[in-house]
PDB file of C-alpha atoms in Angstrom:
ATOM      1  CA  MET A   1     -28.009 -73.871  27.074  1.00  0.00           C
ATOM      2  CA  SER A   2     -25.860 -72.297  29.790  1.00  0.00           C
ATOM      3  CA  ASP A   3     -22.478 -73.751  30.745  1.00  0.00           C
ATOM      4  CA  ASN A   4     -23.971 -75.011  34.026  1.00  0.00           C
ATOM      5  CA  GLN A   5     -26.837 -76.745  32.224  1.00  0.00           C
ATOM      6  CA  GLY A   6     -24.374 -78.445  29.875  1.00  0.00           C
ATOM      7  CA  PHE A   7     -22.222 -79.585  32.782  1.00  0.00           C
ATOM      8  CA  PHE A   8     -25.272 -80.752  34.733  1.00  0.00           C
ATOM      9  CA  GLU A   9     -26.473 -82.827  31.764  1.00  0.00           C
ATOM     10  CA  ARG A  10     -23.035 -84.448  31.474  1.00  0.00           C
ATOM     11  CA  VAL A  11     -23.218 -85.270  35.197  1.00  0.00           C
ATOM     12  CA  TYR A  12     -26.658 -86.824  34.705  1.00  0.00           C
ATOM     13  CA  GLU A  13     -25.365 -88.941  31.805  1.00  0.00           C
ATOM     14  CA  VAL A  14     -22.682 -90.407  34.088  1.00  0.00           C
ATOM     15  CA  CYS A  15     -25.091 -90.827  36.990  1.00  0.00           C
ATOM     16  CA  ARG A  16     -27.518 -92.790  34.812  1.00  0.00           C
ATOM     17  CA  LYS A  17     -24.746 -95.357  34.248  1.00  0.00           C
ATOM     18  CA  ILE A  18     -24.118 -96.112  37.934  1.00  0.00           C
ATOM     19  CA  PRO A  19     -25.129 -99.753  38.332  1.00  0.00           C
ATOM     20  CA  TYR A  20     -27.892-100.848  40.665  1.00  0.00           C
ATOM     21  CA  GLY A  21     -26.468-101.568  44.122  1.00  0.00           C
ATOM     22  CA  ARG A  22     -23.327 -99.497  43.585  1.00  0.00           C
ATOM     23  CA  VAL A  23     -22.329 -95.972  44.610  1.00  0.00           C
ATOM     24  CA  THR A  24     -19.916 -93.343  43.413  1.00  0.00           C
ATOM     25  CA  SER A  25     -18.758 -89.969  44.678  1.00  0.00           C
ATOM     26  CA  TYR A  26     -19.172 -86.384  43.574  1.00  0.00           C
ATOM     27  CA  GLY A  27     -15.412 -86.157  43.069  1.00  0.00           C
ATOM     28  CA  ALA A  28     -15.219 -89.319  40.965  1.00  0.00           C
ATOM     29  CA  ILE A  29     -17.842 -87.952  38.590  1.00  0.00           C
ATOM     30  CA  ALA A  30     -16.050 -84.593  38.416  1.00  0.00           C
ATOM     31  CA  LYS A  31     -12.731 -86.303  37.702  1.00  0.00           C
ATOM     32  CA  TYR A  32     -14.279 -88.404  34.936  1.00  0.00           C
ATOM     33  CA  LEU A  33     -15.685 -85.241  33.335  1.00  0.00           C
ATOM     34  CA  GLY A  34     -12.241 -83.637  33.348  1.00  0.00           C
ATOM     35  CA  ALA A  35     -13.160 -81.176  36.087  1.00  0.00           C
ATOM     36  CA  ALA A  36     -11.515 -82.829  39.109  1.00  0.00           C
ATOM     37  CA  ARG A  37     -11.895 -79.737  41.275  1.00  0.00           C
ATOM     38  CA  SER A  38     -15.634 -79.458  40.620  1.00  0.00           C
ATOM     39  CA  ALA A  39     -17.059 -82.012  43.066  1.00  0.00           C
ATOM     40  CA  ARG A  40     -19.209 -79.283  44.602  1.00  0.00           C
ATOM     41  CA  MET A  41     -20.669 -78.476  41.193  1.00  0.00           C
ATOM     42  CA  VAL A  42     -21.550 -82.164  40.768  1.00  0.00           C
ATOM     43  CA  GLY A  43     -23.359 -81.844  44.109  1.00  0.00           C
ATOM     44  CA  TRP A  44     -25.309 -78.887  42.773  1.00  0.00           C
ATOM     45  CA  ALA A  45     -26.269 -80.948  39.727  1.00  0.00           C
ATOM     46  CA  MET A  46     -27.477 -83.745  42.006  1.00  0.00           C
ATOM     47  CA  ASN A  47     -29.515 -81.239  44.021  1.00  0.00           C
ATOM     48  CA  ALA A  48     -31.160 -80.034  40.815  1.00  0.00           C
ATOM     49  CA  SER A  49     -31.921 -83.562  39.572  1.00  0.00           C
ATOM     50  CA  HIS A  50     -34.755 -84.542  41.883  1.00  0.00           C
ATOM     51  CA  ASN A  51     -37.437 -83.899  39.269  1.00  0.00           C
ATOM     52  CA  LEU A  52     -35.635 -86.242  36.842  1.00  0.00           C
ATOM     53  CA  GLU A  53     -36.886 -89.748  37.539  1.00  0.00           C
ATOM     54  CA  ASP A  54     -34.143 -91.402  35.481  1.00  0.00           C
ATOM     55  CA  VAL A  55     -31.236 -89.907  37.472  1.00  0.00           C
ATOM     56  CA  PRO A  56     -30.360 -92.115  40.481  1.00  0.00           C
ATOM     57  CA  ALA A  57     -28.991 -89.276  42.620  1.00  0.00           C
ATOM     58  CA  HIS A  58     -29.203 -91.487  45.721  1.00  0.00           C
ATOM     59  CA  ARG A  59     -26.202 -93.452  44.391  1.00  0.00           C
ATOM     60  CA  VAL A  60     -23.897 -90.419  44.672  1.00  0.00           C
ATOM     61  CA  VAL A  61     -22.264 -89.919  48.075  1.00  0.00           C
ATOM     62  CA  ASN A  62     -19.222 -88.103  49.366  1.00  0.00           C
ATOM     63  CA  ARG A  63     -15.661 -89.445  49.104  1.00  0.00           C
ATOM     64  CA  ASN A  64     -16.031 -91.303  52.410  1.00  0.00           C
ATOM     65  CA  GLY A  65     -19.356 -92.932  51.578  1.00  0.00           C
ATOM     66  CA  VAL A  66     -21.400 -90.519  53.697  1.00  0.00           C
ATOM     67  CA  LEU A  67     -24.917 -89.602  52.559  1.00  0.00           C
ATOM     68  CA  THR A  68     -24.235 -85.861  52.511  1.00  0.00           C
ATOM     69  CA  GLY A  69     -27.058 -85.295  49.997  1.00  0.00           C
ATOM     70  CA  LYS A  70     -29.616 -86.783  52.387  1.00  0.00           C
ATOM     71  CA  HIS A  71     -31.255 -83.438  53.204  1.00  0.00           C
ATOM     72  CA  HIS A  72     -32.124 -82.947  49.517  1.00  0.00           C
ATOM     73  CA  PHE A  73     -34.440 -85.944  49.674  1.00  0.00           C
ATOM     74  CA  GLY A  74     -37.150 -84.093  51.587  1.00  0.00           C
ATOM     75  CA  GLY A  75     -35.398 -84.258  54.957  1.00  0.00           C
ATOM     76  CA  SER A  76     -36.417 -87.887  55.327  1.00  0.00           C
ATOM     77  CA  ASP A  77     -34.523 -91.146  55.164  1.00  0.00           C
ATOM     78  CA  ALA A  78     -35.459 -91.516  51.480  1.00  0.00           C
ATOM     79  CA  MET A  79     -31.845 -91.599  50.272  1.00  0.00           C
ATOM     80  CA  LYS A  80     -30.982 -94.310  52.775  1.00  0.00           C
ATOM     81  CA  GLN A  81     -34.155 -96.250  51.955  1.00  0.00           C
ATOM     82  CA  LEU A  82     -33.467 -96.103  48.208  1.00  0.00           C
ATOM     83  CA  LEU A  83     -29.948 -97.443  48.755  1.00  0.00           C
ATOM     84  CA  GLU A  84     -31.127-100.155  51.130  1.00  0.00           C
ATOM     85  CA  ALA A  85     -33.736-101.210  48.563  1.00  0.00           C
ATOM     86  CA  GLU A  86     -30.744-101.934  46.299  1.00  0.00           C
ATOM     87  CA  ASN A  87     -29.118-104.038  49.060  1.00  0.00           C
ATOM     88  CA  VAL A  88     -26.636-101.275  49.955  1.00  0.00           C
ATOM     89  CA  LYS A  89     -26.196-101.362  53.718  1.00  0.00           C
ATOM     90  CA  VAL A  90     -26.130 -97.955  55.398  1.00  0.00           C
ATOM     91  CA  GLU A  91     -25.141 -97.544  59.033  1.00  0.00           C
ATOM     92  CA  GLY A  92     -26.026 -94.143  60.382  1.00  0.00           C
ATOM     93  CA  LEU A  93     -25.353 -91.991  57.352  1.00  0.00           C
ATOM     94  CA  GLN A  94     -22.459 -94.000  55.907  1.00  0.00           C
ATOM     95  CA  VAL A  95     -22.400 -96.727  53.259  1.00  0.00           C
ATOM     96  CA  GLU A  96     -20.958 -99.937  54.706  1.00  0.00           C
ATOM     97  CA  ASN A  97     -18.342-101.647  52.530  1.00  0.00           C
ATOM     98  CA  PHE A  98     -17.988 -98.399  50.596  1.00  0.00           C
ATOM     99  CA  LYS A  99     -14.733 -99.475  48.944  1.00  0.00           C
ATOM    100  CA  ASP A 100     -16.321-102.701  47.692  1.00  0.00           C
ATOM    101  CA  LEU A 101     -19.419-100.931  46.356  1.00  0.00           C
ATOM    102  CA  PHE A 102     -17.580 -97.941  44.884  1.00  0.00           C
ATOM    103  CA  TRP A 103     -18.086 -97.535  41.139  1.00  0.00           C
ATOM    104  CA  ASP A 104     -15.348 -95.446  39.519  1.00  0.00           C
ATOM    105  CA  PRO A 105     -16.471 -93.930  36.217  1.00  0.00           C
ATOM    106  CA  VAL A 106     -12.852 -93.263  35.240  1.00  0.00           C
ATOM    107  CA  GLN A 107     -12.198 -97.017  35.288  1.00  0.00           C
ATOM    108  CA  GLU A 108     -15.614 -98.216  34.173  1.00  0.00           C
ATOM    109  CA  LEU A 109     -16.361 -95.786  31.355  1.00  0.00           C
ATOM    110  CA  SER A 110     -12.907 -95.036  29.918  1.00  0.00           C
TER     111      SER A 110
END
């Protein structure tokens, strides 16, 4: 297993723990994994996860609650629709009440 594959799998393990109706950020996952400067790498892992049905990649947004990964969901509104199906309100491309819905793995899993 390459280093990237190992890191990606660790990202997926964290992502699988994000509760229904909550969101986290690429940076929060990276920080939890001890790689605080690797938010972009977490994004790459999310991009590579779309064939994994048990990884809720739609729950991972940027540090401001913006659906920056939207274009990796087939260029549609699928990411927004998946979040809204979990009662997460999205206005434009941004999660409303982001601070209230934010799930911090450092606090929740440590």
